[in-house]
Amino acid sequence: MNRRNMLYGAAAAIAGVAGASVAWWKFQPHSVEAAAPAEAGLVGSAGNASDSFWSLSFDTPDGKNLSMSSFRGKVLLVNFWATWCPPCVEELPLLDYFFQENKEKNLQVLGLAVDQPSAVRTWLQARPLHFPVGMAGLGGTELSKSLGNIAGGLPFSVVFSATGELLHRKIGKVLPEDLAQWARLQ
């Protein structure tokens, strides 16, 4: 009887450690190369999603249509964010500065808000951004998953080449060194 309890206890401890490890890994920032999706654990249809991405369009906060095909021919950094996501709003000033410094260099930044349109409009009135923002809504989570964000977490960024090829994915907050690397992709 005592031996059985010890085995159950050991099995529960192993399961608990495994679960905690997976949870820890899931919520850590990850940067992966799109060129090696199998190695990064991102096997799936990211290539097909990358192709279909260019046929999408989103409303802007002021109600205009924003077509993804209009960004072809430029290196495009797409950042999925939400007003309720602290790391997202922390990185937006850095992304805005990066855009302003690089917009003349054939590099474009696009924010896709995975949020309620009214919340995004209110947030942008207080903290305007110089790069375009598309209203992806809750569908933005599925779009980010199709581009390799398996967990659907925010913030999530992808970088496309000027020819539309998916080059990089980053789960978690963007760092200055990420932006420096991406700026060299010209």
Short mmCIF file of C-alpha atoms in Angstrom, two decimals:
data_model
loop_
_atom_site.label_atom_id
_atom_site.label_comp_id
_atom_site.label_asym_id
_atom_site.label_seq_id
_atom_site.Cartn_x
_atom_site.Cartn_y
_atom_site.Cartn_z
CA MET A 1 0.00 0.00 0.00
CA ASN A 2 2.75 2.45 0.92
CA ARG A 3 4.71 1.53 -2.22
CA ARG A 4 1.66 2.19 -4.43
CA ASN A 5 1.20 5.65 -2.87
CA MET A 6 4.87 6.42 -3.50
CA LEU A 7 4.50 5.42 -7.19
CA TYR A 8 1.39 7.57 -7.57
CA GLY A 9 3.19 10.46 -5.88
CA ALA A 10 6.23 10.08 -8.15
CA ALA A 11 4.03 9.95 -11.26
CA ALA A 12 2.16 13.06 -10.13
CA ALA A 13 5.43 14.89 -9.45
CA ILE A 14 6.81 14.00 -12.89
CA ALA A 15 3.58 15.13 -14.57
CA GLY A 16 3.64 18.37 -12.57
CA VAL A 17 7.25 19.13 -13.53
CA ALA A 18 6.53 18.34 -17.19
CA GLY A 19 3.45 20.57 -17.17
CA ALA A 20 5.31 23.42 -15.50
CA SER A 21 8.15 23.09 -18.03
CA VAL A 22 5.76 23.26 -20.97
CA ALA A 23 3.98 26.27 -19.47
CA TRP A 24 7.30 28.04 -18.82
CA TRP A 25 8.47 27.39 -22.38
CA LYS A 26 5.16 28.47 -23.88
CA PHE A 27 5.31 31.91 -22.27
CA GLN A 28 8.97 32.66 -23.00
CA PRO A 29 9.88 34.84 -26.00
CA HIS A 30 11.05 32.78 -28.96
CA SER A 31 12.69 33.87 -32.16
CA VAL A 32 12.72 31.38 -34.99
CA GLU A 33 13.92 31.44 -38.56
CA ALA A 34 11.15 30.87 -41.05
CA ALA A 35 13.60 29.04 -43.29
CA ALA A 36 13.70 26.12 -40.85
CA PRO A 37 10.10 25.53 -39.74
CA ALA A 38 10.57 21.82 -38.99
CA GLU A 39 13.54 22.50 -36.70
CA ALA A 40 11.61 25.20 -34.88
CA GLY A 41 8.61 22.95 -34.32
CA LEU A 42 6.56 25.01 -36.75
CA VAL A 43 5.62 22.34 -39.25
CA GLY A 44 2.44 23.29 -41.03
CA SER A 45 1.08 25.58 -43.68
CA ALA A 46 2.99 28.77 -42.91
CA GLY A 47 4.20 28.88 -46.51
CA ASN A 48 0.63 28.71 -47.84
CA ALA A 49 -0.54 31.18 -45.21
CA SER A 50 2.26 33.50 -46.28
CA ASP A 51 0.96 33.39 -49.84
CA SER A 52 -2.66 34.01 -48.84
CA PHE A 53 -1.62 36.82 -46.47
CA TRP A 54 -1.03 39.08 -49.47
CA SER A 55 -4.67 38.77 -50.60
CA LEU A 56 -6.04 40.02 -47.26
CA SER A 57 -7.25 43.48 -46.38
CA PHE A 58 -8.22 45.08 -43.08
CA ASP A 59 -10.08 48.16 -41.99
CA THR A 60 -7.96 50.91 -40.47
CA PRO A 61 -9.02 52.62 -37.24
CA ASP A 62 -10.50 55.44 -39.32
CA GLY A 63 -12.52 53.03 -41.50
CA LYS A 64 -10.37 52.96 -44.63
CA ASN A 65 -9.39 49.75 -46.41
CA LEU A 66 -5.80 48.56 -45.96
CA SER A 67 -4.74 45.97 -48.53
CA MET A 68 -1.75 43.77 -47.74
CA SER A 69 -0.84 43.67 -51.43
CA SER A 70 -0.07 47.40 -51.20
CA PHE A 71 3.03 46.50 -49.14
CA ARG A 72 4.55 44.21 -51.77
CA GLY A 73 7.97 45.35 -52.88
CA LYS A 74 9.04 46.39 -49.36
CA VAL A 75 10.44 44.48 -46.41
CA LEU A 76 7.38 44.25 -44.17
CA LEU A 77 7.41 43.83 -40.40
CA VAL A 78 3.94 42.80 -39.22
CA ASN A 79 3.31 43.10 -35.48
CA PHE A 80 0.25 41.46 -33.92
CA TRP A 81 -0.72 43.37 -30.78
CA ALA A 82 -3.59 44.33 -28.48
CA THR A 83 -4.28 47.21 -26.12
CA TRP A 84 -4.79 44.78 -23.22
CA CYS A 85 -1.36 43.17 -23.74
CA PRO A 86 1.33 44.93 -21.62
CA PRO A 87 4.37 43.70 -23.63
CA CYS A 88 2.57 44.72 -26.83
CA VAL A 89 2.02 48.32 -25.78
CA GLU A 90 5.54 48.49 -24.32
CA GLU A 91 7.10 47.62 -27.68
CA LEU A 92 4.95 49.90 -29.85
CA PRO A 93 7.05 53.06 -29.25
CA LEU A 94 10.17 51.10 -30.26
CA LEU A 95 8.44 49.85 -33.40
CA ASP A 96 7.22 53.37 -34.18
CA TYR A 97 10.73 54.80 -33.82
CA PHE A 98 12.12 51.95 -35.96
CA PHE A 99 9.55 52.72 -38.66
CA GLN A 100 10.33 56.43 -38.67
CA GLU A 101 14.07 55.74 -38.92
CA ASN A 102 13.71 53.21 -41.75
CA LYS A 103 10.69 54.23 -43.83
CA GLU A 104 12.91 55.77 -46.50
CA LYS A 105 14.84 52.48 -46.77
CA ASN A 106 12.10 50.37 -48.38
CA LEU A 107 11.04 49.00 -45.00
CA GLN A 108 7.46 49.08 -43.75
CA VAL A 109 5.94 48.35 -40.33
CA LEU A 110 2.32 47.28 -39.99
CA GLY A 111 0.44 46.75 -36.74
CA LEU A 112 -2.43 44.26 -36.76
CA ALA A 113 -4.61 44.87 -33.72
CA VAL A 114 -6.10 41.69 -32.27
CA ASP A 115 -8.58 43.69 -30.25
CA GLN A 116 -11.91 45.50 -30.22
CA PRO A 117 -11.93 48.39 -32.73
CA SER A 118 -13.20 50.88 -30.12
CA ALA A 119 -10.36 50.00 -27.73
CA VAL A 120 -7.78 50.41 -30.50
CA ARG A 121 -9.21 53.77 -31.59
CA THR A 122 -9.20 55.06 -28.01
CA TRP A 123 -5.65 53.82 -27.44
CA LEU A 124 -4.37 55.37 -30.69
CA GLN A 125 -5.95 58.75 -29.89
CA ALA A 126 -3.81 58.93 -26.74
CA ARG A 127 -0.69 57.35 -28.31
CA PRO A 128 -0.67 57.83 -32.09
CA LEU A 129 1.57 55.66 -34.25
CA HIS A 130 3.23 56.69 -37.51
CA PHE A 131 2.89 53.28 -39.15
CA PRO A 132 -0.39 51.83 -40.45
CA VAL A 133 -2.63 49.78 -38.17
CA GLY A 134 -5.13 47.21 -39.40
CA MET A 135 -8.06 46.01 -37.34
CA ALA A 136 -7.58 42.23 -37.34
CA GLY A 137 -9.98 41.60 -34.46
CA LEU A 138 -10.15 38.13 -32.97
CA GLY A 139 -9.50 36.68 -36.44
CA GLY A 140 -6.00 38.04 -36.05
CA THR A 141 -5.24 35.22 -33.63
CA GLU A 142 -6.01 32.63 -36.29
CA LEU A 143 -3.99 34.57 -38.86
CA SER A 144 -1.00 34.71 -36.51
CA LYS A 145 -1.34 30.96 -35.88
CA SER A 146 -1.35 30.32 -39.63
CA LEU A 147 1.94 32.27 -39.83
CA GLY A 148 3.60 30.10 -37.17
CA ASN A 149 2.38 31.45 -33.83
CA ILE A 150 1.28 28.04 -32.59
CA ALA A 151 0.28 29.23 -29.11
CA GLY A 152 -1.55 32.29 -30.44
CA GLY A 153 0.25 34.51 -27.91
CA LEU A 154 0.94 38.21 -28.17
CA PRO A 155 2.96 40.06 -29.15
CA PHE A 156 3.90 38.20 -32.31
CA SER A 157 5.89 39.61 -35.21
CA VAL A 158 6.71 38.33 -38.68
CA VAL A 159 9.01 39.76 -41.31
CA PHE A 160 8.37 39.35 -45.03
CA SER A 161 10.91 40.01 -47.76
CA ALA A 162 10.20 42.51 -50.52
CA THR A 163 9.15 39.55 -52.68
CA GLY A 164 6.62 38.38 -50.06
CA GLU A 165 8.60 35.49 -48.58
CA LEU A 166 8.22 34.90 -44.85
CA LEU A 167 11.73 35.42 -43.40
CA HIS A 168 11.41 35.61 -39.60
CA ARG A 169 8.96 34.99 -36.79
CA LYS A 170 9.23 36.26 -33.24
CA ILE A 171 6.96 35.32 -30.37
CA GLY A 172 7.27 37.81 -27.53
CA LYS A 173 8.43 41.38 -27.20
CA VAL A 174 10.62 42.77 -29.98
CA LEU A 175 14.07 43.85 -28.86
CA PRO A 176 16.35 46.48 -30.45
CA GLU A 177 18.71 43.72 -31.62
CA ASP A 178 15.82 42.03 -33.48
CA LEU A 179 15.06 45.29 -35.26
CA ALA A 180 18.73 45.81 -36.13
CA GLN A 181 18.85 42.33 -37.67
CA TRP A 182 15.65 42.89 -39.62
CA ALA A 183 16.80 46.28 -40.90
CA ARG A 184 19.72 44.53 -42.62
CA LEU A 185 17.33 42.37 -44.66
CA GLN A 186 16.99 45.07 -47.30
#
